[in-house]
Amino acid sequence: MAEQKTEKKEEKKFNVALIGKIGFIVFNFAILGLGSYWTYMGTLGWKKPTITEASVREMLRKPASEAAKADPNAPDANAEPDPFVYTMDKFVVNLGGEPKRTIQLEVNLEMLGEDGFEEIMESDNRAKARDRIVRLLNGHSFQELETIQGKLFLKDKIAFEINSLLNQGIVKDVYFSDFVVQ
């Protein structure tokens, strides 16, 4: 009789532990499913914001409080359907660091408007832009440009340098159509 009571207690303990484990697993799956659902529903209506030269100029003219209230997804009536892409001549530049390496690079600049495209086409601005890109490349080593992040960082730096050079135009993006390191 004493043996039967101990067997019932062991079965009861075993069932409570098993039920607790199953409940914990079900609870975790419910939380995981709820989080996935919220993430999915939160990203359904997201659209990539369109940037135009007119919208950037307007944002620069507005005070910070008004710029924060502006809707970046609002359609712009002045949006240009075709981008203006300026292809620069190829660069062959020595990279910094050891061992000495050279890079052959062809840069395409996507401009937001025709004004910026014409401004970069001027011989004075073209020479200044090439000089700034050469100085940027001289300051980087192969290890910095080897990774995807390094190339993206270089694109951002080139866009920043060219934008600081231009008065009217804005560089929207930089593309590399040729990128060879030797």
CSV table of C-alpha atoms in Angstrom, one decimal:
chain,number,residue,atom,x,y,z
A,1,MET,CA,0.0,0.0,0.0
A,2,ALA,CA,2.8,2.3,0.8
A,3,GLU,CA,4.4,1.5,-2.6
A,4,GLN,CA,1.2,2.5,-4.4
A,5,LYS,CA,1.1,5.9,-2.7
A,6,THR,CA,4.7,6.7,-3.7
A,7,GLU,CA,4.0,5.6,-7.3
A,8,LYS,CA,1.0,8.0,-7.4
A,9,LYS,CA,3.1,10.9,-6.0
A,10,GLU,CA,5.9,10.2,-8.6
A,11,GLU,CA,3.4,10.1,-11.4
A,12,LYS,CA,1.8,13.3,-10.2
A,13,LYS,CA,5.2,15.1,-10.0
A,14,PHE,CA,6.1,13.8,-13.5
A,15,ASN,CA,2.8,15.1,-14.9
A,16,VAL,CA,3.1,18.5,-13.3
A,17,ALA,CA,6.7,18.9,-14.7
A,18,LEU,CA,5.6,17.8,-18.1
A,19,ILE,CA,2.6,20.1,-18.2
A,20,GLY,CA,4.8,23.0,-17.1
A,21,LYS,CA,7.4,22.4,-19.9
A,22,ILE,CA,4.7,22.1,-22.5
A,23,GLY,CA,3.0,25.2,-21.3
A,24,PHE,CA,6.3,27.1,-21.4
A,25,ILE,CA,6.9,26.0,-25.0
A,26,VAL,CA,3.4,27.0,-26.1
A,27,PHE,CA,3.7,30.4,-24.4
A,28,ASN,CA,7.1,31.0,-26.2
A,29,PHE,CA,5.6,30.1,-29.6
A,30,ALA,CA,2.6,32.4,-29.0
A,31,ILE,CA,4.9,35.3,-28.2
A,32,LEU,CA,7.1,34.5,-31.3
A,33,GLY,CA,4.0,34.3,-33.5
A,34,LEU,CA,2.6,37.6,-32.1
A,35,GLY,CA,5.9,39.4,-32.7
A,36,SER,CA,6.2,38.1,-36.2
A,37,TYR,CA,2.6,39.2,-37.0
A,38,TRP,CA,3.3,42.7,-35.7
A,39,THR,CA,6.5,42.9,-37.7
A,40,TYR,CA,4.7,41.7,-40.9
A,41,MET,CA,1.8,44.1,-40.4
A,42,GLY,CA,4.1,47.0,-39.7
A,43,THR,CA,6.0,46.6,-42.9
A,44,LEU,CA,3.1,46.0,-45.4
A,45,GLY,CA,2.5,49.6,-46.3
A,46,TRP,CA,6.2,50.8,-46.4
A,47,LYS,CA,7.3,52.4,-49.7
A,48,LYS,CA,10.8,53.8,-50.5
A,49,PRO,CA,10.6,57.6,-50.2
A,50,THR,CA,11.3,59.5,-53.5
A,51,ILE,CA,13.8,62.2,-53.3
A,52,THR,CA,13.8,65.1,-55.8
A,53,GLU,CA,15.9,68.2,-56.1
A,54,ALA,CA,12.9,70.4,-55.5
A,55,SER,CA,11.9,68.5,-52.3
A,56,VAL,CA,15.5,68.6,-51.0
A,57,ARG,CA,15.7,72.4,-51.6
A,58,GLU,CA,12.3,72.9,-50.0
A,59,MET,CA,13.4,70.8,-46.9
A,60,LEU,CA,16.5,72.9,-46.6
A,61,ARG,CA,14.5,76.2,-46.7
A,62,LYS,CA,12.0,75.0,-44.1
A,63,PRO,CA,12.8,75.2,-40.4
A,64,ALA,CA,13.5,71.9,-38.7
A,65,SER,CA,10.0,71.8,-37.0
A,66,GLU,CA,8.2,72.1,-40.4
A,67,ALA,CA,10.6,69.7,-42.1
A,68,ALA,CA,9.7,67.0,-39.5
A,69,LYS,CA,6.0,67.4,-40.2
A,70,ALA,CA,6.4,67.1,-44.0
A,71,ASP,CA,5.3,63.7,-45.4
A,72,PRO,CA,8.3,62.2,-47.3
A,73,ASN,CA,6.0,59.7,-49.1
A,74,ALA,CA,3.8,62.4,-50.6
A,75,PRO,CA,3.9,62.4,-54.4
A,76,ASP,CA,5.8,65.2,-56.0
A,77,ALA,CA,4.3,66.8,-59.1
A,78,ASN,CA,7.8,68.1,-60.2
A,79,ALA,CA,9.4,64.6,-60.1
A,80,GLU,CA,11.6,63.9,-63.1
A,81,PRO,CA,10.9,60.5,-64.6
A,82,ASP,CA,14.4,60.0,-66.0
A,83,PRO,CA,17.5,60.4,-63.9
A,84,PHE,CA,20.5,62.5,-65.1
A,85,VAL,CA,23.6,60.3,-64.9
A,86,TYR,CA,27.0,61.8,-65.5
A,87,THR,CA,29.8,59.3,-66.3
A,88,MET,CA,33.2,60.4,-65.3
A,89,ASP,CA,36.4,59.3,-67.1
A,90,LYS,CA,38.1,56.3,-65.7
A,91,PHE,CA,40.5,56.8,-62.7
A,92,VAL,CA,43.7,54.9,-62.1
A,93,VAL,CA,44.9,55.8,-58.6
A,94,ASN,CA,47.5,54.5,-56.2
A,95,LEU,CA,45.9,53.4,-52.9
A,96,GLY,CA,47.4,54.1,-49.5
A,97,GLY,CA,48.8,51.4,-47.2
A,98,GLU,CA,51.1,48.5,-47.7
A,99,PRO,CA,51.5,46.7,-50.0
A,100,LYS,CA,51.2,49.3,-52.7
A,101,ARG,CA,48.1,48.7,-54.9
A,102,THR,CA,46.4,50.6,-57.7
A,103,ILE,CA,42.7,51.0,-58.3
A,104,GLN,CA,40.9,51.4,-61.7
A,105,LEU,CA,37.6,53.0,-61.2
A,106,GLU,CA,34.8,54.4,-63.3
A,107,VAL,CA,32.3,56.6,-61.4
A,108,ASN,CA,28.7,57.5,-62.5
A,109,LEU,CA,27.0,60.3,-60.6
A,110,GLU,CA,23.1,60.3,-60.6
A,111,MET,CA,22.0,63.9,-60.3
A,112,LEU,CA,18.6,65.0,-59.1
A,113,GLY,CA,18.1,67.6,-61.7
A,114,GLU,CA,19.3,69.1,-65.0
A,115,ASP,CA,20.8,72.1,-63.2
A,116,GLY,CA,23.2,69.8,-61.3
A,117,PHE,CA,24.0,67.8,-64.4
A,118,GLU,CA,25.0,71.0,-66.3
A,119,GLU,CA,26.9,72.3,-63.3
A,120,ILE,CA,29.1,69.1,-63.0
A,121,MET,CA,29.7,69.2,-66.8
A,122,GLU,CA,31.5,72.5,-66.5
A,123,SER,CA,35.3,71.9,-66.9
A,124,ASP,CA,36.2,73.7,-63.7
A,125,ASN,CA,33.8,71.6,-61.6
A,126,ARG,CA,34.7,68.4,-63.4
A,127,ALA,CA,38.4,68.9,-62.6
A,128,LYS,CA,37.7,69.7,-59.0
A,129,ALA,CA,35.5,66.6,-58.6
A,130,ARG,CA,38.1,64.3,-60.1
A,131,ASP,CA,40.7,65.8,-57.8
A,132,ARG,CA,38.6,65.3,-54.7
A,133,ILE,CA,37.9,61.7,-55.7
A,134,VAL,CA,41.6,61.0,-56.3
A,135,ARG,CA,42.5,62.4,-52.9
A,136,LEU,CA,39.8,60.3,-51.3
A,137,LEU,CA,41.1,57.1,-52.9
A,138,ASN,CA,44.7,58.0,-52.0
A,139,GLY,CA,43.7,58.0,-48.3
A,140,HIS,CA,42.1,54.5,-48.4
A,141,SER,CA,43.9,51.2,-48.3
A,142,PHE,CA,42.9,47.9,-50.0
A,143,GLN,CA,41.7,46.5,-46.7
A,144,GLU,CA,39.2,49.3,-46.3
A,145,LEU,CA,37.8,49.0,-49.8
A,146,GLU,CA,37.8,45.2,-50.0
A,147,THR,CA,34.4,44.7,-48.2
A,148,ILE,CA,31.0,45.7,-49.4
A,149,GLN,CA,30.7,48.1,-46.4
A,150,GLY,CA,34.0,49.8,-47.5
A,151,LYS,CA,32.6,50.3,-51.1
A,152,LEU,CA,29.3,51.7,-49.7
A,153,PHE,CA,31.3,54.0,-47.4
A,154,LEU,CA,33.4,55.2,-50.3
A,155,LYS,CA,30.2,55.9,-52.3
A,156,ASP,CA,28.8,58.1,-49.5
A,157,LYS,CA,32.1,60.0,-49.2
A,158,ILE,CA,32.2,60.6,-52.9
A,159,ALA,CA,28.6,61.9,-52.9
A,160,PHE,CA,29.4,64.1,-49.9
A,161,GLU,CA,32.5,65.6,-51.5
A,162,ILE,CA,30.8,66.3,-54.9
A,163,ASN,CA,27.7,67.8,-53.1
A,164,SER,CA,30.0,70.1,-51.1
A,165,LEU,CA,31.5,71.2,-54.4
A,166,LEU,CA,28.2,72.0,-56.3
A,167,ASN,CA,26.1,75.1,-55.7
A,168,GLN,CA,22.8,74.1,-57.4
A,169,GLY,CA,22.9,70.4,-58.1
A,170,ILE,CA,22.7,67.5,-55.8
A,171,VAL,CA,24.2,64.0,-56.3
A,172,LYS,CA,21.5,61.5,-55.4
A,173,ASP,CA,23.6,58.3,-55.8
A,174,VAL,CA,27.1,57.2,-57.0
A,175,TYR,CA,27.5,54.1,-59.1
A,176,PHE,CA,30.7,52.2,-59.9
A,177,SER,CA,30.6,50.7,-63.4
A,178,ASP,CA,34.2,49.6,-63.2
A,179,PHE,CA,36.0,48.7,-59.9
A,180,VAL,CA,39.4,46.9,-60.3
A,181,VAL,CA,42.1,46.7,-57.6
A,182,GLN,CA,45.5,45.4,-58.5
